[in-house]
PDB file of C-alpha atoms in Angstrom:
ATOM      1  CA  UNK A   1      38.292 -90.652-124.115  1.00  0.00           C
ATOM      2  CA  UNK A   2      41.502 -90.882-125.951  1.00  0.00           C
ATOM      3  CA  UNK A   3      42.034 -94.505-128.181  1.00  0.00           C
ATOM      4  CA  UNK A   4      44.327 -95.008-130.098  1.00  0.00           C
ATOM      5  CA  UNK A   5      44.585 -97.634-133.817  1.00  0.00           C
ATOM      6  CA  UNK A   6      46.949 -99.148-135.288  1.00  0.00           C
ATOM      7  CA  UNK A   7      46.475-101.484-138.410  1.00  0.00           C
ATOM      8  CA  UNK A   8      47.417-104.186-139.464  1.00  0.00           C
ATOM      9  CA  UNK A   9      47.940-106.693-136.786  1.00  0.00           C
ATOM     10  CA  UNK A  10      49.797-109.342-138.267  1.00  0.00           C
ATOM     11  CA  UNK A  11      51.663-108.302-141.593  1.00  0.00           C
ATOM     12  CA  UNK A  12      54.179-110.794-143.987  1.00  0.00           C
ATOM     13  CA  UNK A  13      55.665-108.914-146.695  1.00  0.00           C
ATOM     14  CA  UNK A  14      58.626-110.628-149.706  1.00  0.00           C
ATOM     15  CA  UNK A  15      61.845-108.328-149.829  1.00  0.00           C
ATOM     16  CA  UNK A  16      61.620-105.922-151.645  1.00  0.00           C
ATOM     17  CA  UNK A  17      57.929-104.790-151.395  1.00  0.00           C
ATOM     18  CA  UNK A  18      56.120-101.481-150.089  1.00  0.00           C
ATOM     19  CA  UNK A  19      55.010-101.113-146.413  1.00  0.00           C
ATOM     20  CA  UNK A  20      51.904 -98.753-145.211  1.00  0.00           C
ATOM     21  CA  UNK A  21      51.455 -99.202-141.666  1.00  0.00           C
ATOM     22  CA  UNK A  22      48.419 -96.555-140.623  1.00  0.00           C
ATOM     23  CA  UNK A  23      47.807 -95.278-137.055  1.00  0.00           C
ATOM     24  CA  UNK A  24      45.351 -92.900-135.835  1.00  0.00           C
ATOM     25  CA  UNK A  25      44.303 -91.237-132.447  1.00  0.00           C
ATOM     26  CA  UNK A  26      40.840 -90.340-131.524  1.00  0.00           C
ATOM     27  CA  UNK A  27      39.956 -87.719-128.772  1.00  0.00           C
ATOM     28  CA  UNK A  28      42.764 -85.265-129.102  1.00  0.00           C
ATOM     29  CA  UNK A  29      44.054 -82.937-130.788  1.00  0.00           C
ATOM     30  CA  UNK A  30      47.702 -82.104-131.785  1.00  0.00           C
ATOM     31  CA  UNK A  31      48.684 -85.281-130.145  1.00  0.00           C
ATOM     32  CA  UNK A  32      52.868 -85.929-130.349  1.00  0.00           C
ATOM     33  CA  UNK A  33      53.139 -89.145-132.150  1.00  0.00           C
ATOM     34  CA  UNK A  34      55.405 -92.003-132.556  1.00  0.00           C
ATOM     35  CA  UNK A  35      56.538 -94.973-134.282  1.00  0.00           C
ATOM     36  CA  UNK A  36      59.069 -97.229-132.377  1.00  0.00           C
ATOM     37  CA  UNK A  37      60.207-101.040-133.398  1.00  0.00           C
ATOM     38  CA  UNK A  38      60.775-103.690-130.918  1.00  0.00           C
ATOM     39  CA  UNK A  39      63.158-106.193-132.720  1.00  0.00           C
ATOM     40  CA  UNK A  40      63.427-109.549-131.574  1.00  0.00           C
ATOM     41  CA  UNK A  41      65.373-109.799-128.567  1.00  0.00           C
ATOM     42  CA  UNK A  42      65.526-105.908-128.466  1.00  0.00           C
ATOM     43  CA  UNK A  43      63.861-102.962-126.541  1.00  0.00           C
ATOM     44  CA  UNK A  44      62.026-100.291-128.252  1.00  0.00           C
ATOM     45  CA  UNK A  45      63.567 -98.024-130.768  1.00  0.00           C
ATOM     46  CA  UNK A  46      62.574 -94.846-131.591  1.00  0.00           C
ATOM     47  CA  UNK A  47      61.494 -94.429-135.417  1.00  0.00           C
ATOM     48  CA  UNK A  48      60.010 -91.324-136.375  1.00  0.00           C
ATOM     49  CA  UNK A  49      57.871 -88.501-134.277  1.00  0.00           C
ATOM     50  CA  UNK A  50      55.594 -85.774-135.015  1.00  0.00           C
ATOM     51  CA  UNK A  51      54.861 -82.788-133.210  1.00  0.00           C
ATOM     52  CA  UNK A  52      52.243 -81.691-136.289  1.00  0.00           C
ATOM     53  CA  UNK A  53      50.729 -82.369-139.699  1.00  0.00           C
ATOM     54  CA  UNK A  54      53.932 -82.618-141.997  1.00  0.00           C
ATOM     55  CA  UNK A  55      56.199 -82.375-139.404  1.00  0.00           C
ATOM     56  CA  UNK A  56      58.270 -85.147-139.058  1.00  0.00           C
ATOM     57  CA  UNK A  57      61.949 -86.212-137.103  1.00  0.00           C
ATOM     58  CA  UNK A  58      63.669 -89.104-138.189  1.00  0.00           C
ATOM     59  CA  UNK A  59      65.591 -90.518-135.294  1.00  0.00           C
ATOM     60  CA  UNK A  60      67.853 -93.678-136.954  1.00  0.00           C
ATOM     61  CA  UNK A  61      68.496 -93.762-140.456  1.00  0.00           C
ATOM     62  CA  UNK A  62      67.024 -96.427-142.818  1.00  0.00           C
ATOM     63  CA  UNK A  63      64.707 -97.538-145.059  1.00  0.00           C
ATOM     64  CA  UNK A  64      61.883 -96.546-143.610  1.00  0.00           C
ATOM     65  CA  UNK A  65      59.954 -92.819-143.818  1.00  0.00           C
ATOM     66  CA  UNK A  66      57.059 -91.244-141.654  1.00  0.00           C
ATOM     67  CA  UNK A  67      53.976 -88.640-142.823  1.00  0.00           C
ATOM     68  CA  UNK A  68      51.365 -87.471-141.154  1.00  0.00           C
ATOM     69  CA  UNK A  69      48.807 -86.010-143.627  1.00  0.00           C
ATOM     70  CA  UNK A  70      46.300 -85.053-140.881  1.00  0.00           C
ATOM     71  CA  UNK A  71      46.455 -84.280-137.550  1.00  0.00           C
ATOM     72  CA  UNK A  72      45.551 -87.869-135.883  1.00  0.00           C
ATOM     73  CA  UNK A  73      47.100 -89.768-138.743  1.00  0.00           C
ATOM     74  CA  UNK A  74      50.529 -91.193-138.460  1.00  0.00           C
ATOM     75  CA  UNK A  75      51.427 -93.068-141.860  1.00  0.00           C
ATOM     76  CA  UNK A  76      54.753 -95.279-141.195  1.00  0.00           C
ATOM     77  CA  UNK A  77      56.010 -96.748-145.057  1.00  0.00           C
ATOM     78  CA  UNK A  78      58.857 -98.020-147.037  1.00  0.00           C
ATOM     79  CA  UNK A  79      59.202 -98.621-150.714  1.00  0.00           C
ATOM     80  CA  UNK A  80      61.559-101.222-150.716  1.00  0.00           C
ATOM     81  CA  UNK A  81      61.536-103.550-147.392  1.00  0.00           C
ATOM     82  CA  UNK A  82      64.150-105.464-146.677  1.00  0.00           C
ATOM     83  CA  UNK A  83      64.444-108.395-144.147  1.00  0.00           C
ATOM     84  CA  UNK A  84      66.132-106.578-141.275  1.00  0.00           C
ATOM     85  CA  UNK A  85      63.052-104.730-141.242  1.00  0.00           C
ATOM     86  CA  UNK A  86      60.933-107.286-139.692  1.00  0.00           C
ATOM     87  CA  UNK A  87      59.936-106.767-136.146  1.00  0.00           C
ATOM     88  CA  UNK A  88      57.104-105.499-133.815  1.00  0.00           C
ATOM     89  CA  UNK A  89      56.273-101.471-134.970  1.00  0.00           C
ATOM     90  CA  UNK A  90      54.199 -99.616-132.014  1.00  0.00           C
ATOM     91  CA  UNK A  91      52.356 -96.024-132.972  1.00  0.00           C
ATOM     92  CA  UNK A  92      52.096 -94.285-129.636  1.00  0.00           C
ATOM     93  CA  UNK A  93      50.726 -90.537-128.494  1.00  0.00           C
ATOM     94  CA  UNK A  94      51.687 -88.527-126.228  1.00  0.00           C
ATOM     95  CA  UNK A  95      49.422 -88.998-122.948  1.00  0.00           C
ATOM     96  CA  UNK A  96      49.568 -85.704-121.279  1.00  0.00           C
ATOM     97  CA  UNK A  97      47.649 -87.705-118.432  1.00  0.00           C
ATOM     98  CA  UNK A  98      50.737 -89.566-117.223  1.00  0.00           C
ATOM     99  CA  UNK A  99      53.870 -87.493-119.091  1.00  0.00           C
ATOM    100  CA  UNK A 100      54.332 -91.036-120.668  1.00  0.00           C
ATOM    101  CA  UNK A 101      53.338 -92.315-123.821  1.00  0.00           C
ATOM    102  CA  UNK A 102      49.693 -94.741-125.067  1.00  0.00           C
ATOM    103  CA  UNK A 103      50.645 -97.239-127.234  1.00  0.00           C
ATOM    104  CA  UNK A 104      48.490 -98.760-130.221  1.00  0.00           C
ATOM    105  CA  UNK A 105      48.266-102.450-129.938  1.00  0.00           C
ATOM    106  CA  UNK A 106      51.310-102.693-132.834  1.00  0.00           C
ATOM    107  CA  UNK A 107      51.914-104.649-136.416  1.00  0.00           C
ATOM    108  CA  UNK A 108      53.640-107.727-136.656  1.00  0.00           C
ATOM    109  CA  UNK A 109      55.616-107.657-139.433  1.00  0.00           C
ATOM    110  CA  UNK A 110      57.650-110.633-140.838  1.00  0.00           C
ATOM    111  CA  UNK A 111      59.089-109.827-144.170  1.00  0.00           C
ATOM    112  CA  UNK A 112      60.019-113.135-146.222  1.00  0.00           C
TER     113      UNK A 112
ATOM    114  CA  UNK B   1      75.362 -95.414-126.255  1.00  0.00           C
ATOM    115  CA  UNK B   2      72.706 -97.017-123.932  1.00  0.00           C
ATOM    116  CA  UNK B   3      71.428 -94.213-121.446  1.00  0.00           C
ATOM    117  CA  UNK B   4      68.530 -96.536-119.957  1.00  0.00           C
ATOM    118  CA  UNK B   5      69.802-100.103-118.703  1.00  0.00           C
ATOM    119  CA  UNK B   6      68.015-103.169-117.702  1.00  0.00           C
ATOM    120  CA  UNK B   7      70.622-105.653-117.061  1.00  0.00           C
ATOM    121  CA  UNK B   8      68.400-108.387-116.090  1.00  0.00           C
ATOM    122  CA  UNK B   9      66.708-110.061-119.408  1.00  0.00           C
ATOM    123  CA  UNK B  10      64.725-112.274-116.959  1.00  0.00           C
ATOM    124  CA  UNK B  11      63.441-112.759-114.001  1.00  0.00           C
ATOM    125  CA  UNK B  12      61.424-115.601-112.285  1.00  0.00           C
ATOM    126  CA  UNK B  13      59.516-115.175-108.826  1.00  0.00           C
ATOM    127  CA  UNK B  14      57.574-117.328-107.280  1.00  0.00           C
ATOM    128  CA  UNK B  15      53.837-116.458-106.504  1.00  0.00           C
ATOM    129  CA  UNK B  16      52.928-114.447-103.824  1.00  0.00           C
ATOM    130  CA  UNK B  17      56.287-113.304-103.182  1.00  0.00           C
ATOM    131  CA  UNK B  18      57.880-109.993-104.013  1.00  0.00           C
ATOM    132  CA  UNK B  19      58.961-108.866-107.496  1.00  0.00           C
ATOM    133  CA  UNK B  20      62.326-106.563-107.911  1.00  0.00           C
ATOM    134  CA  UNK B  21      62.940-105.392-111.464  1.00  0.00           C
ATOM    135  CA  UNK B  22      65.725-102.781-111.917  1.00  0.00           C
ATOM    136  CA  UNK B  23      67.151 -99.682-113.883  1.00  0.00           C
ATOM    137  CA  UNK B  24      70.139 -97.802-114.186  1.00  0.00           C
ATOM    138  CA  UNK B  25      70.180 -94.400-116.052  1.00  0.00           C
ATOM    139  CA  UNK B  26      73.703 -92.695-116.909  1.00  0.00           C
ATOM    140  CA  UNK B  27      71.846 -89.313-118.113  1.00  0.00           C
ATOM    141  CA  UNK B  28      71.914 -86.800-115.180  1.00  0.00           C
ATOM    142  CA  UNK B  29      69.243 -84.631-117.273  1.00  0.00           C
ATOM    143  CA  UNK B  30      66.373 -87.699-116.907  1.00  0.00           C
ATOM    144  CA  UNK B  31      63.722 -86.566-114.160  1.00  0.00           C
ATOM    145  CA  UNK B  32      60.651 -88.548-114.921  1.00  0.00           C
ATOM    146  CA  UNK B  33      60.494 -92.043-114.736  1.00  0.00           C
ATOM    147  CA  UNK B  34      58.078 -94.800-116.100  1.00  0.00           C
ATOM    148  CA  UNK B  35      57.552 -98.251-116.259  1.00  0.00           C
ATOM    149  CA  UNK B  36      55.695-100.216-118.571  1.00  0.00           C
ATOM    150  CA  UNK B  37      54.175-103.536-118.653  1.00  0.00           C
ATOM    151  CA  UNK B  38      54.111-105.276-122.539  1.00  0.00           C
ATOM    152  CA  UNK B  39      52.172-108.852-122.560  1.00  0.00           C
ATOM    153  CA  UNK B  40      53.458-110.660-126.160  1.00  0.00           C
ATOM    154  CA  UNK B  41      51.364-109.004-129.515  1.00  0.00           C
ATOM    155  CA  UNK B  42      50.566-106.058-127.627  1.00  0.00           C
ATOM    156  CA  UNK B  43      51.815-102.355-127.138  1.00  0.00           C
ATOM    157  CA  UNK B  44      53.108-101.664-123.770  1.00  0.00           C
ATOM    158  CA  UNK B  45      50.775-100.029-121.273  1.00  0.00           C
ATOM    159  CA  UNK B  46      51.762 -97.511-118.616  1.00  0.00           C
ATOM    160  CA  UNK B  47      52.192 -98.966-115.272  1.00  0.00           C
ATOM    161  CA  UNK B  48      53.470 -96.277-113.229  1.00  0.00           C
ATOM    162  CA  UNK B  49      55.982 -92.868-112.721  1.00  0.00           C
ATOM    163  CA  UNK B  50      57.780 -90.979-110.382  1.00  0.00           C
ATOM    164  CA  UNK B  51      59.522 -87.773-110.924  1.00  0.00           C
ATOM    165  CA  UNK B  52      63.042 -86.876-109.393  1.00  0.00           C
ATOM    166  CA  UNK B  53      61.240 -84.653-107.081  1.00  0.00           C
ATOM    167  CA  UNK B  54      59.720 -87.719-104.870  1.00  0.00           C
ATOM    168  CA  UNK B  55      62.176 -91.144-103.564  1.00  0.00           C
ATOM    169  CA  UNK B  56      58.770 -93.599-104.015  1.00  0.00           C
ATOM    170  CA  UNK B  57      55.815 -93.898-105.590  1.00  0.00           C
ATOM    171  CA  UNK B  58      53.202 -96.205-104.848  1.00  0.00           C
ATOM    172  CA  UNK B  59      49.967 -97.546-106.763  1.00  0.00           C
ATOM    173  CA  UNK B  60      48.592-100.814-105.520  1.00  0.00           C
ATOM    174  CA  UNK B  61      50.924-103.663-105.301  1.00  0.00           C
ATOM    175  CA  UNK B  62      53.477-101.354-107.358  1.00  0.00           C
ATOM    176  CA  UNK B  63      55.711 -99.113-105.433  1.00  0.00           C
ATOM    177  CA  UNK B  64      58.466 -97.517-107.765  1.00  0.00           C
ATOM    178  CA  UNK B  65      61.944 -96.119-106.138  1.00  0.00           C
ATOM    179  CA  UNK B  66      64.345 -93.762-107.319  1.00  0.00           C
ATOM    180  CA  UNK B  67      67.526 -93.531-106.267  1.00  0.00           C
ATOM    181  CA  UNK B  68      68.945 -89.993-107.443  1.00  0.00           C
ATOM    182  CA  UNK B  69      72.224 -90.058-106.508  1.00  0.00           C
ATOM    183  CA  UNK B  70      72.876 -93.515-108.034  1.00  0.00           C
ATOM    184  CA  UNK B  71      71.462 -93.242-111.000  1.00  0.00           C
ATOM    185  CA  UNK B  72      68.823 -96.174-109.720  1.00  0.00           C
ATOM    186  CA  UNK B  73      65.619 -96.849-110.014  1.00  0.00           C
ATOM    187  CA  UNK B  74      63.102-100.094-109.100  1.00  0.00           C
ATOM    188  CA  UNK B  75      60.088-101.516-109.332  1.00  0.00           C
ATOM    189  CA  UNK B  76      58.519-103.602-106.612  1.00  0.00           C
ATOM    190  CA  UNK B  77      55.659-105.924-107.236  1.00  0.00           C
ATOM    191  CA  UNK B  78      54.220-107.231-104.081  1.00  0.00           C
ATOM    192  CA  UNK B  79      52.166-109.839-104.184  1.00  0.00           C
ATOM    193  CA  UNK B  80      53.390-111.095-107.117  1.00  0.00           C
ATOM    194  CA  UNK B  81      50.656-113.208-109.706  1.00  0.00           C
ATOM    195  CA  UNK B  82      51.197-114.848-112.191  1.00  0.00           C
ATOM    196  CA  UNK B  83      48.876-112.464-114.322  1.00  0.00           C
ATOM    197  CA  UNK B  84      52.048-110.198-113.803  1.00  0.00           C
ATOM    198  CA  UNK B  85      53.980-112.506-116.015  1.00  0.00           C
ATOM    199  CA  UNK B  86      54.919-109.669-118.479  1.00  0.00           C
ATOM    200  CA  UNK B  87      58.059-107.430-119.811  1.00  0.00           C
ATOM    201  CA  UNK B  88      58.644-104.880-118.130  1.00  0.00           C
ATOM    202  CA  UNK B  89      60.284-101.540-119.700  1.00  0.00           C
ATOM    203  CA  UNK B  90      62.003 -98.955-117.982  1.00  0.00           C
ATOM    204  CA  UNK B  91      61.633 -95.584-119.329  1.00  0.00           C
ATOM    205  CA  UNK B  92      63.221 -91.949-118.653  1.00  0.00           C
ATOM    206  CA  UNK B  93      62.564 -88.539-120.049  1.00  0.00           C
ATOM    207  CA  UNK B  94      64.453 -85.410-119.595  1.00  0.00           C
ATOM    208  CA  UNK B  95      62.010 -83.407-117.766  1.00  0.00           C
ATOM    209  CA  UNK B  96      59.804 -80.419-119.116  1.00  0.00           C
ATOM    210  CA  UNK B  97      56.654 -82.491-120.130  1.00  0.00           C
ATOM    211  CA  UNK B  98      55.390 -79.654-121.902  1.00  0.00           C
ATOM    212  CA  UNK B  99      58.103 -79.367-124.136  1.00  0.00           C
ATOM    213  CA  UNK B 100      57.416 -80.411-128.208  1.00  0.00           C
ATOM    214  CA  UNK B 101      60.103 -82.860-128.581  1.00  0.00           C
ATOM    215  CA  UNK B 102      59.467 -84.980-125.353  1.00  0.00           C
ATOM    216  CA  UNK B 103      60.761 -88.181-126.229  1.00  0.00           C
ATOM    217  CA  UNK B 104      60.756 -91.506-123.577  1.00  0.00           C
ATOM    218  CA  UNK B 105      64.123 -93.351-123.747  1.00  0.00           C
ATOM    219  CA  UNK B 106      63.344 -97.179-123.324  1.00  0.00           C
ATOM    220  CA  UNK B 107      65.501 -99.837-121.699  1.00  0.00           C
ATOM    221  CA  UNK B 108      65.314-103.328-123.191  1.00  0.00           C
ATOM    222  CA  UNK B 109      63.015-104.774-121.026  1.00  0.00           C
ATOM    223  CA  UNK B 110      62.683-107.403-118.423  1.00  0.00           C
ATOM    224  CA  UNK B 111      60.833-110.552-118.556  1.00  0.00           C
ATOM    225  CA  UNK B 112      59.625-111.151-115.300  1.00  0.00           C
ATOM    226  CA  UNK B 113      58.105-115.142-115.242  1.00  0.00           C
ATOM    227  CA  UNK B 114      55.565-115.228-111.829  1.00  0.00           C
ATOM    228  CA  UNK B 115      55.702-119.216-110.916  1.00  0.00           C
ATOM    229  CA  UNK B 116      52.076-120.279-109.349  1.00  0.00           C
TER     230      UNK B 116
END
């Protein structure tokens, strides 16, 4: 079966440092990925996707940048975070079971 | 430019009764529908879909309607428990699941509070 990681859980970062936020996807291949952010008192915003290794779409402009080195890897990262950056960030694949997306279980990140 | 709207932050039911969360759409090229259920420190989890093809689909105590011409679409939860205290997200694509690029546009979400 298909799972799904996402790591860290719980993340506080100063201003001003990096960000590596790692997901990977077990039992598929090729799997469209995703990084959204759920902001406080927001819905979910679309990040980044990938429809393959090194390919990468940027959907709102910030900060931020996507890679995905391998094929079930998903790397979200920043060199410089700043404090509108804190928020809830969900890696999700594309579940071809349901036409919807899986979610990982997302990073809490509070940046200080 | 908000294409998927959930105009109700909250919502609080009382146990046992019936649940109605709603979403409007305002793109005429969404044709598959989802909702999602997100409990607090955790991703969202699929709950169910319906595609424009059907008016109502049903799983369980969930029965989804979409209303084509209006741009509408609900979720019903009935019985509600209070184990279905969650948000709730709304979610639209523009068809061809096969495609690449398919991409989910998200409403905000509802919090639906289920009163014991």
């Amino acid at each position: 079966s298909q799972t799904i990681h996402q790591w860290p859980a719980t993340l506080v970062q100063p201003v001003g440092s990096p960000l590596s936020l790692e997901c990977t996807v077990e039992g598929t291949s090729n799997p469209n990925l995703y990084w959204y952010r759920q902001a406080a008192g927001r819905g979910l915003q679309l990040l980044f996707y990938s429809v393959g290794i090194g390919q990468i779409s940027s959907e709102v402009p910030q900060n931020l940048s996507a890679s995905r080195p391998q094929d079930r890897q998903f790397i979200l990262s920043s060199k410089k975070l700043l404090l509108s950056d804190s928020g809830f960030y969900l890696c999700a694949w594309r579940d071809r079971g349901h036409n919807g997306y899986t979610f990982g279980s997302g990073t809490r990140l509070t940046v200080v | 430019d908000q294409q998927v709207k959930q105009n109700s932050p909250s919502l609080s039911v009382q146990e046992g009764r019936i649940s109605i969360l709603n979403c409007d759409y305002t793109n005429s090229m969404f044709d598959y529908f989802l909702w999602y259920k997100k409990y607090p420190a955790e991703g969202p989890t699929f709950l169910i879909s319906i595609s424009s093809i059907k008016d109502k689909n049903e799983d369980g105590r969930f029965t989804v309607f979409l209303n084509k011409s209006a741009k509408h679409l609900s979720l019903h939860i009935v019985p509600s428990q209070p184990g279905d205290s969650a948000v709730y997200f709304c979610a639209a694509s523009p068809g061809t699941p096969g495609a690449g690029s398919y991409q989910l546009t998200f409403g905000k979400g509802t919090k639906l509070s289920v009163i014991p």
